Coordinates of C-alpha atoms in Angstrom, one line a residue:
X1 CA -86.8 23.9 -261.0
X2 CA -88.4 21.6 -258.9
X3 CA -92.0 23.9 -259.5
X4 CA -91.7 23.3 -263.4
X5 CA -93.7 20.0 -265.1
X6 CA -92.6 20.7 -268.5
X7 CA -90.4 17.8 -270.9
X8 CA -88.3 20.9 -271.5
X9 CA -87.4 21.2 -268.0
X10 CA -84.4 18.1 -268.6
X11 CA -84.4 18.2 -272.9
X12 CA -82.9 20.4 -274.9
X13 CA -84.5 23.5 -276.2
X14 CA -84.2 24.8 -279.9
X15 CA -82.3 27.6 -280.6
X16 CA -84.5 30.3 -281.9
X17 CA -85.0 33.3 -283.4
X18 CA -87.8 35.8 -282.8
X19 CA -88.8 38.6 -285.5
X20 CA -89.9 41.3 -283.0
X21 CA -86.9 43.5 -283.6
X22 CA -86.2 43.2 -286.7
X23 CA -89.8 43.9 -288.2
X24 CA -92.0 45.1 -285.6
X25 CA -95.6 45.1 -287.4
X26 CA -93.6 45.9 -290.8
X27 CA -93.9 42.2 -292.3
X28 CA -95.3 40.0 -294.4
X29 CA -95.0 36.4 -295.5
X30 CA -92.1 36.9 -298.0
X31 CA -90.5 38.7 -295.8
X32 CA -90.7 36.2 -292.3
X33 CA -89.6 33.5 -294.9
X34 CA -86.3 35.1 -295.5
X35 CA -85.5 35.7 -292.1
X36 CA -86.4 32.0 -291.2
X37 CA -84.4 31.0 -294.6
X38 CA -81.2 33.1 -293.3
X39 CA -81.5 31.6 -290.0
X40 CA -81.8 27.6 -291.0
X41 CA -78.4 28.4 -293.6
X42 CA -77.0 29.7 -289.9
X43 CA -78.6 26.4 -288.2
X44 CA -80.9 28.0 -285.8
X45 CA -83.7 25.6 -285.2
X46 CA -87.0 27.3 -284.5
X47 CA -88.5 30.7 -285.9
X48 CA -90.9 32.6 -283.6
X49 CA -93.8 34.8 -285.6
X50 CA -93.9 38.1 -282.8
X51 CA -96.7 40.4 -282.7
X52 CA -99.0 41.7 -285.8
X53 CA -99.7 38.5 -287.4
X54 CA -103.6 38.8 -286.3
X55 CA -106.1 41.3 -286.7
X56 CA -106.0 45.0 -288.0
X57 CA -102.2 44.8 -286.4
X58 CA -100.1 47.4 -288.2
X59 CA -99.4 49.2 -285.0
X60 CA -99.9 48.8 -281.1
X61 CA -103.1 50.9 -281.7
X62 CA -105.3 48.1 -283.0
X63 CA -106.9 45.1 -283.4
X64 CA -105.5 43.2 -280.2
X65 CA -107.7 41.0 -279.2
X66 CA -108.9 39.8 -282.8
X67 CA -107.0 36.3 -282.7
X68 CA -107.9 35.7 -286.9
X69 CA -105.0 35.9 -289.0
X70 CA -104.4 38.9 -290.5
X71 CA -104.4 38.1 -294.5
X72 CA -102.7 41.2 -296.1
X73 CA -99.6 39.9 -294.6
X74 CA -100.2 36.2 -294.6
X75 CA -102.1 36.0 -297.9
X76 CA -101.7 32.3 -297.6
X77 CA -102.4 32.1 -293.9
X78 CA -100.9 31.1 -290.9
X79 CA -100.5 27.3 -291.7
X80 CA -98.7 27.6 -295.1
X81 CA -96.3 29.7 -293.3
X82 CA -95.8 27.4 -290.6
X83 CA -95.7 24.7 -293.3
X84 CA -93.1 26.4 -295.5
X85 CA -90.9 27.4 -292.6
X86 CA -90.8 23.5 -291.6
X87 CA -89.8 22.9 -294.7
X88 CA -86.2 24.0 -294.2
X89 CA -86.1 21.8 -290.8
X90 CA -87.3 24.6 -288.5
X91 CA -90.3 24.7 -285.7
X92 CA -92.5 27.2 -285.6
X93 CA -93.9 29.3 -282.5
X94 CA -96.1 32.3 -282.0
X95 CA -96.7 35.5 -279.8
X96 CA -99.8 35.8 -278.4
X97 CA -101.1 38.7 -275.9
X98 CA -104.5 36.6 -274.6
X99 CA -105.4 39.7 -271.8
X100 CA -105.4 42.3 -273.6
X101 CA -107.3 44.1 -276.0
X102 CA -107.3 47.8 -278.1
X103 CA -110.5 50.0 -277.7
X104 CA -110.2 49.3 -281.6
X105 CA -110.7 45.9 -282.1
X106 CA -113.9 43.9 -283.0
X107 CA -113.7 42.4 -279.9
X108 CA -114.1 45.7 -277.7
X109 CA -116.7 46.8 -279.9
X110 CA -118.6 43.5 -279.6
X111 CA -117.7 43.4 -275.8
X112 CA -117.0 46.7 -274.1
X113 CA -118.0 45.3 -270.9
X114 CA -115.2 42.8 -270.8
X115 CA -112.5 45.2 -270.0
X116 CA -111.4 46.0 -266.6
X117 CA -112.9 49.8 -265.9
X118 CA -114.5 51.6 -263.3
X119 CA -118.0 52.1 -264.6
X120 CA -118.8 56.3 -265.4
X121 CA -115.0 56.6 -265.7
X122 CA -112.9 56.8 -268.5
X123 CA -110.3 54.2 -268.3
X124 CA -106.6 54.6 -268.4
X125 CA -104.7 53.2 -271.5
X126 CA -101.1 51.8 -271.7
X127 CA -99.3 50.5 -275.0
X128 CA -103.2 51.5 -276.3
X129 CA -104.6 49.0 -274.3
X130 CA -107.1 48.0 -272.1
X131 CA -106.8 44.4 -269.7
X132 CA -109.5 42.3 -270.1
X133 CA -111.7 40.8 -267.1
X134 CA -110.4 37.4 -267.4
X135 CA -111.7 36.8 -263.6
X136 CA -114.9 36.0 -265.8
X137 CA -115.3 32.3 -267.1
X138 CA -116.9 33.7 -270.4
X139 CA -114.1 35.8 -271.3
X140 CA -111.3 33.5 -270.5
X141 CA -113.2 30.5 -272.2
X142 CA -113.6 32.5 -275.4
X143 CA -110.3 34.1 -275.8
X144 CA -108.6 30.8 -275.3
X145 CA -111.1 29.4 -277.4
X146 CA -109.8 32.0 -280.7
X147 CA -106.2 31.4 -279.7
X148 CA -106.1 27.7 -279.1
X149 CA -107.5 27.0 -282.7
X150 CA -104.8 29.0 -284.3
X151 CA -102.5 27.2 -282.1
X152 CA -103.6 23.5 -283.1
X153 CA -104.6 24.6 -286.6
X154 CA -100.6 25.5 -287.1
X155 CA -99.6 22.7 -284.8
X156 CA -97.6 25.2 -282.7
X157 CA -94.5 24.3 -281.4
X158 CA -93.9 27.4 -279.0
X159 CA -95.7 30.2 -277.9
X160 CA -94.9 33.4 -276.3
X161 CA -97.4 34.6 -273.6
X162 CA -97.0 38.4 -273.1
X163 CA -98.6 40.3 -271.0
X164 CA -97.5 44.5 -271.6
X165 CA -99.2 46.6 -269.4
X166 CA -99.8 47.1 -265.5
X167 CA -103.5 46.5 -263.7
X168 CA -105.6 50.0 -262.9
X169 CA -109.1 51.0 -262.7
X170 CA -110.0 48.0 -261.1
X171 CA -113.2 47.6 -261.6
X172 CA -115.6 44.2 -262.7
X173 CA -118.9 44.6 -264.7
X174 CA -119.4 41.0 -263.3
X175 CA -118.7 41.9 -259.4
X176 CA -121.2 43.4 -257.1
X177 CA -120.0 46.7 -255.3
X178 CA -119.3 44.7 -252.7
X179 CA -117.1 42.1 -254.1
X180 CA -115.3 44.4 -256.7
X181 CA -112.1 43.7 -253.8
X182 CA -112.0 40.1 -255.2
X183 CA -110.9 41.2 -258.9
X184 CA -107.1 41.4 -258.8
X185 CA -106.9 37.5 -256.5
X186 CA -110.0 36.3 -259.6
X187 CA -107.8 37.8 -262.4
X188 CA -104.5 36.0 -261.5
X189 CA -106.4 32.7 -260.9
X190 CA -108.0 33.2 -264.2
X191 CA -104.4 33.4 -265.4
X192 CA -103.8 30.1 -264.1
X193 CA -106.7 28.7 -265.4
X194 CA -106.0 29.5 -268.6
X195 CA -102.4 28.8 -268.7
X196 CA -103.3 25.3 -267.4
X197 CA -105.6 24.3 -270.7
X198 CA -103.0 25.7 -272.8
X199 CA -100.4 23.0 -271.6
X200 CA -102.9 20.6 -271.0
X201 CA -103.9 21.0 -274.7
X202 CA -100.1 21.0 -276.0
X203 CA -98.8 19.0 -274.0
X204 CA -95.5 19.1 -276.2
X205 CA -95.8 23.0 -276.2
X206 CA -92.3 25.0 -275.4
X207 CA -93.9 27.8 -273.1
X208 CA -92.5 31.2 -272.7
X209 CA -94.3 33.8 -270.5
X210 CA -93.6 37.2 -270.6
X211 CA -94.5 40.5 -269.3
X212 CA -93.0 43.3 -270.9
X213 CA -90.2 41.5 -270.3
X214 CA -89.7 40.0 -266.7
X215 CA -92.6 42.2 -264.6
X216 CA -94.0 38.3 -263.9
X217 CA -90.8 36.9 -263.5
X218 CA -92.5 34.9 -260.1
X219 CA -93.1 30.8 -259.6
X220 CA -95.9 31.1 -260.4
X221 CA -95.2 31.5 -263.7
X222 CA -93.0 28.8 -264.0
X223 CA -95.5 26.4 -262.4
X224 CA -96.7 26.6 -266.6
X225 CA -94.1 27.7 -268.4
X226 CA -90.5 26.3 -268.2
X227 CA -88.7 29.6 -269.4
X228 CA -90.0 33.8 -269.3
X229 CA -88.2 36.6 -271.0
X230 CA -86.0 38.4 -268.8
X231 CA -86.5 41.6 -269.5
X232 CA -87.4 43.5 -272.8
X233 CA -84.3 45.3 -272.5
X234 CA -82.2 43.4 -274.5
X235 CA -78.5 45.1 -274.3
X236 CA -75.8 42.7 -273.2
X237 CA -74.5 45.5 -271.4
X238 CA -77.9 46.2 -269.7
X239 CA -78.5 42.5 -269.5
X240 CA -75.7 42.3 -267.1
X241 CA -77.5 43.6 -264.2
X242 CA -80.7 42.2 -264.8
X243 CA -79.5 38.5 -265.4
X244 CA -77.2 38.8 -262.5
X245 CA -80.1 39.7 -260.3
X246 CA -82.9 37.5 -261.6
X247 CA -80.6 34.6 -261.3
X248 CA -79.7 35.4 -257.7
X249 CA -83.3 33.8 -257.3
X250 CA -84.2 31.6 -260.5
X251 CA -82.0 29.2 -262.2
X252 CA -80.5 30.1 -265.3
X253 CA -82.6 27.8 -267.6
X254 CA -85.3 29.3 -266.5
X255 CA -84.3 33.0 -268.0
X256 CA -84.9 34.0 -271.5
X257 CA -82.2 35.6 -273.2
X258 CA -81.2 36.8 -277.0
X259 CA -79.0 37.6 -279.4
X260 CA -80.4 41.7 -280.2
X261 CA -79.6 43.7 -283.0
X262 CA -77.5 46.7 -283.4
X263 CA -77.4 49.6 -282.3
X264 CA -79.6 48.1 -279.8
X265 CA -83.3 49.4 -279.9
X266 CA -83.3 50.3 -276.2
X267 CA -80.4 52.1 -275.9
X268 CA -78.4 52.8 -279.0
X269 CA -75.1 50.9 -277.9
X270 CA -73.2 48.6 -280.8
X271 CA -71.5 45.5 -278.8
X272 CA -70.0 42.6 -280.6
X273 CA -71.7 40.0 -281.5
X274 CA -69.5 37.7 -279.6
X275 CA -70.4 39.3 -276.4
X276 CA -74.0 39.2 -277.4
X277 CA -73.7 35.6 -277.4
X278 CA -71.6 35.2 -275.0
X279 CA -74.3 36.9 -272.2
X280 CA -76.9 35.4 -273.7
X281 CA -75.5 32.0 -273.2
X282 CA -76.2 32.2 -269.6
X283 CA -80.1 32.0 -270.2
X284 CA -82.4 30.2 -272.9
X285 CA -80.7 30.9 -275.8
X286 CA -81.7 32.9 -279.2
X287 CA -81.7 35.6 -281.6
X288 CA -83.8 38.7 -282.0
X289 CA -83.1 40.7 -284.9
X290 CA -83.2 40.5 -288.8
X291 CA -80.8 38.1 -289.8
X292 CA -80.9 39.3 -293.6
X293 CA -79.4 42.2 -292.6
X294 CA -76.4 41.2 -290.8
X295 CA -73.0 41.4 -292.7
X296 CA -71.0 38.1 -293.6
X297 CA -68.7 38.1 -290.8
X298 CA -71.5 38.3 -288.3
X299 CA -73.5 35.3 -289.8
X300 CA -70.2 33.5 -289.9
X301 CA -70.1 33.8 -286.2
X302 CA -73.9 32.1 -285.4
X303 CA -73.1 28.9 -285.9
X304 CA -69.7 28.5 -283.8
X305 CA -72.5 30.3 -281.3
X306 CA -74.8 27.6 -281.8
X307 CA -72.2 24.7 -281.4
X308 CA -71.4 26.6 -278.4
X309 CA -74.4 26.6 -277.1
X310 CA -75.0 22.8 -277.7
X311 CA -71.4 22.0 -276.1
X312 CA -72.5 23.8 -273.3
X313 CA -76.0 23.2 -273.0
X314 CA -75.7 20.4 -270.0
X315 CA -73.6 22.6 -268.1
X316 CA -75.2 25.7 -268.4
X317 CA -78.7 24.8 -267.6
X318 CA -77.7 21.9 -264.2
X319 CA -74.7 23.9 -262.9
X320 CA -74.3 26.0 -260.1
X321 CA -73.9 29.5 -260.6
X322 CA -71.8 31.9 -259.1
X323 CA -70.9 35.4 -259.4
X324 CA -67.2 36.5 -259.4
X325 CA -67.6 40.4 -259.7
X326 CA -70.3 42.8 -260.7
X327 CA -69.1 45.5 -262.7
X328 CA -69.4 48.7 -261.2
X329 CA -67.6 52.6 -262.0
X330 CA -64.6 51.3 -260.0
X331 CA -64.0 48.0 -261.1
X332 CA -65.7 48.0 -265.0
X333 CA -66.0 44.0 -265.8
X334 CA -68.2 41.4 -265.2
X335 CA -67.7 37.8 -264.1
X336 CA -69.3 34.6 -263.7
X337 CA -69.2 31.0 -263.6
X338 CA -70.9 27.4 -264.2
X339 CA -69.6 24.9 -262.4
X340 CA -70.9 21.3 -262.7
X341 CA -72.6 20.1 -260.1
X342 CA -69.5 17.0 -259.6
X343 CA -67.2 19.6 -260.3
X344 CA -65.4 18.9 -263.2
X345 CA -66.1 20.6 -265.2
X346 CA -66.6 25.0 -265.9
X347 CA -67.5 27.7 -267.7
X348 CA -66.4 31.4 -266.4
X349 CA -67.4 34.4 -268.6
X350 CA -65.9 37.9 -268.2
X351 CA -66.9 41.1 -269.7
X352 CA -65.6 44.4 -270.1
X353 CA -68.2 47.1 -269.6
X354 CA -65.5 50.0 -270.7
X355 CA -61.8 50.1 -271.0
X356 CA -59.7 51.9 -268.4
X357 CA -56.5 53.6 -269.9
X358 CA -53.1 52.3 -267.8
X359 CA -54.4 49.0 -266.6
X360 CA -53.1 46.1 -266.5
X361 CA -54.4 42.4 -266.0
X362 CA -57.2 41.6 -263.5
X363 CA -56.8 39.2 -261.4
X364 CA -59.8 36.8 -260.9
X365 CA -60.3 34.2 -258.0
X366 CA -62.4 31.8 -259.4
X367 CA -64.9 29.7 -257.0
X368 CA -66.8 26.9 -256.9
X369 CA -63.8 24.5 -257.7
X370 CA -62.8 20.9 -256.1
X371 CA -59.1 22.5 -254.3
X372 CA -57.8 18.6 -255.3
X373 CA -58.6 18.5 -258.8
X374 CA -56.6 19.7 -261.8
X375 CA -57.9 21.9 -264.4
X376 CA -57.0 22.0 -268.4
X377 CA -58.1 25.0 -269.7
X378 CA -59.4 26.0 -272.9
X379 CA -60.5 29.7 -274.6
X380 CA -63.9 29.0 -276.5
X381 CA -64.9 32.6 -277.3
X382 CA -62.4 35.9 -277.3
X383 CA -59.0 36.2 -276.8
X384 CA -56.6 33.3 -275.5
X385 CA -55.7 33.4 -272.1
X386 CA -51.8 32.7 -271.7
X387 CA -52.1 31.3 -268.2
X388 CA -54.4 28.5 -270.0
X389 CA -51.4 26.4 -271.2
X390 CA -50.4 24.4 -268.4
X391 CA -52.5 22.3 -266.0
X392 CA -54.0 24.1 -262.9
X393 CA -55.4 22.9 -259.7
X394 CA -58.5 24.2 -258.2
X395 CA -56.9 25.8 -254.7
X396 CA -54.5 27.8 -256.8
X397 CA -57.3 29.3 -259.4
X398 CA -59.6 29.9 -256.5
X399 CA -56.5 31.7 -254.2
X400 CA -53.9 32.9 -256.5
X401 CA -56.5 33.4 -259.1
X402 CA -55.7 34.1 -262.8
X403 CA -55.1 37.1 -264.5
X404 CA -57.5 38.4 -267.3
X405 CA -56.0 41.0 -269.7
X406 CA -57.5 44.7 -270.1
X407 CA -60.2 44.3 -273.2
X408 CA -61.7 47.1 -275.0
X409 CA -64.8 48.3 -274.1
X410 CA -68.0 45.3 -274.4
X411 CA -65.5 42.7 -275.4
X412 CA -65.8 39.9 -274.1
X413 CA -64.2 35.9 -273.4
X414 CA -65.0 32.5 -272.1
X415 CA -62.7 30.1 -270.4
X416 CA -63.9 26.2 -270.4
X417 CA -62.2 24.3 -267.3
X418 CA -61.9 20.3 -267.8
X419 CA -61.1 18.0 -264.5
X420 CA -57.9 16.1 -266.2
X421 CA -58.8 12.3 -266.9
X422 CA -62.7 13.6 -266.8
X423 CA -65.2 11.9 -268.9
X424 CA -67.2 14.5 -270.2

């Protein structure tokens, strides 16, 4: 944390809710507005416009790199949206993809030269696209210069900074042969550069980077932006792994982490929404789906996620973190805690990958505890724990341990640990 400058770093971020997988490029104004009207009746805080607001966007095929709206599906443009949508007490962020453009776009056509290619050779495409030669000051001045006046014409309140395919065909148009070694160390330092005007510019800018998902999860990164997208796979049950690793090294406030739909797009699998929640909690929370399409009982359940997520905001984003067990074929559930750095207070989370047939209850040493303090104990998401009734110390949870009954497969519960007499 100590490499991040943002204000968000120590305030509160909103919760928010992000479009991309519950529209793709299939949207238009009327249809944004309901999602961001279901999500302020549910109290989430900010809506995020994803990718195909700009451009000839109806598909990954086209028109990246033309930063104009696009105005069959924002008839009114990008500001009355903005305006409407902070109209019901919501901010408003956008996605942007500033280093990357399709073959068919305005831009390529005006600029073929300012993609990366190997000149006489075809170049490679990925997701349709081609990386532009941002190690060029001409390039990176007018691509910021398109995107930046969207940004400030909207008065942008978050933006998402992806970045969705790998570097190949490495070649400059501005290099000599000799120097064309020098691209990949000029096109990260263009990075910077640009990253640095966009926070020097919006100064009050939340900042997400991204990379189809975490590929520049690195400190670099968060030298600009206080918070990246953890991965684009965003099952809780594949989320496991990959949070557990990425916050081996990163603190947990630094990790980007969502509420999906179901089934999920990656991999097909229908988890409650509880455990959705509950995993995302450990990260930079929000929601990524449709919410007009959720059933009652599932919007019922946002905002006891979002006063969750407020109770335990503090604690989630200073605390230490530790990891109780990794679920494996062997031993199918998944713990963790929080623990405050003056140790009073906790948050452990366990979740059950799959059920086992004849088992009984776990039992879990918890860690991190002061051995002389004692604990009240309180379920805040699944089902109640009958060892949380009576006052525990911290030498006997992290020794004895407590036992956590069998759950059926991706269910899911929190336990909140108090120091007795604490004032928190």
């Amino acid at each position: 944390t100590h490499l991040i400058r943002s204000r968000y770093l120590q305030e509160e971020r909103p919760v928010l809710i992000n479009n991309w997988e519950g529209t793709y490029f299939d949207f238009d104004e009327t249809k944004l507005y309901e999602i961001a009207r279901g999500a302020s009746a549910c109290g989430i805080e900010m809506f995020v416009m994803d990718d195909g607001w700009f451009g000839n966007r109806n598909d990954d095929e086209h028109g990246l790199g033309d930063w104009m709206v696009n105005e069959q599906k924002l008839k009114g443009g990008i500001r009355q949206l903005a305006d409407r949508i902070r109209g019901l007490g919501m901010k408003f962020g956008i996605w942007v993809e500033p280093e990357m453009v399709n073959p068919d776009s305005d831009l390529y056509r005006e600029h073929p030269d300012w993609a990366i290619a190997i000149p006489g050779r075809e170049p490679s495409l990925f997701r349709s696209q081609l990386v532009l030669d941002i190690s060029r000051k001409e390039v990176r001045d007018e691509i910021m210069d398109r995107i930046l006046k969207v940004l400030h014409e909207v008065e942008a309140d978050y933006v998402k900074w992806d970045m969705n395919r790998y570097l190949s065909d490495l070649g400059s148009f501005a290099l000599t042969q000799e120097r064309q070694g020098e691209l990949s160390h000029r096109y990260v330092l263009g990075v910077y550069e640009m990253q640095e005007r966009l926070v020097k510019e919006l100064p009050n800018l939340l900042f997400e980077n991204c990379s189809s998902g975490g590929a520049r999860f690195d400190p670099g990164m968060l030298y600009y932006s206080p918070q990246i997208w953890t991965s684009d796979d965003t099952d809780a049950i594949e989320r496991l792994k990959i949070q557990e690793g990425t916050a081996l090294v990163y603190p947990l406030s630094t990790m980007g982490a969502h509420v999906s739909k179901v089934p999920n797009e990656q991999v097909g699998r229908i988890c409650p929404i509880a455990t959705r929640a509950n995993v995302a909690l450990a990260g930079s929370f929000g929601y990524e789906l449709d919410i007009t399409k959720m059933t009652a009982e599932e919007k019922e359940e946002i905002p006891k996620q979002i006063r969750m997520y407020h109770r335990f905001r503090k604690l989630t984003m200073e605390g230490d973190y530790y990891r109780i067990a990794s679920w494996s074929a062997e031993s199918p559930f998944d713990v963790w805690m929080i623990v405050s750095k003056d140790r009073k207070e906790a948050l452990v989370t366990y979740v059950q990958v799959l059920g086992r047939p004849q088992t009984g209850a776990e039992r879990i040493r918890l860690r991190g505890l002061d051995p002389d303090t004692g604990y009240h104990m309180e379920t805040v998401s699944g089902k109640m724990l009958p060892s949380t009734s009576s006052l525990r110390y911290g030498d006997d949870l992290m020794n004895d341990g407590m036992l956590f009954p069998a759950l059926g497969d991706f269910e899911s519960l929190v336990l909140y640990l108090r120091a007795e007499r604490a004032d928190v």
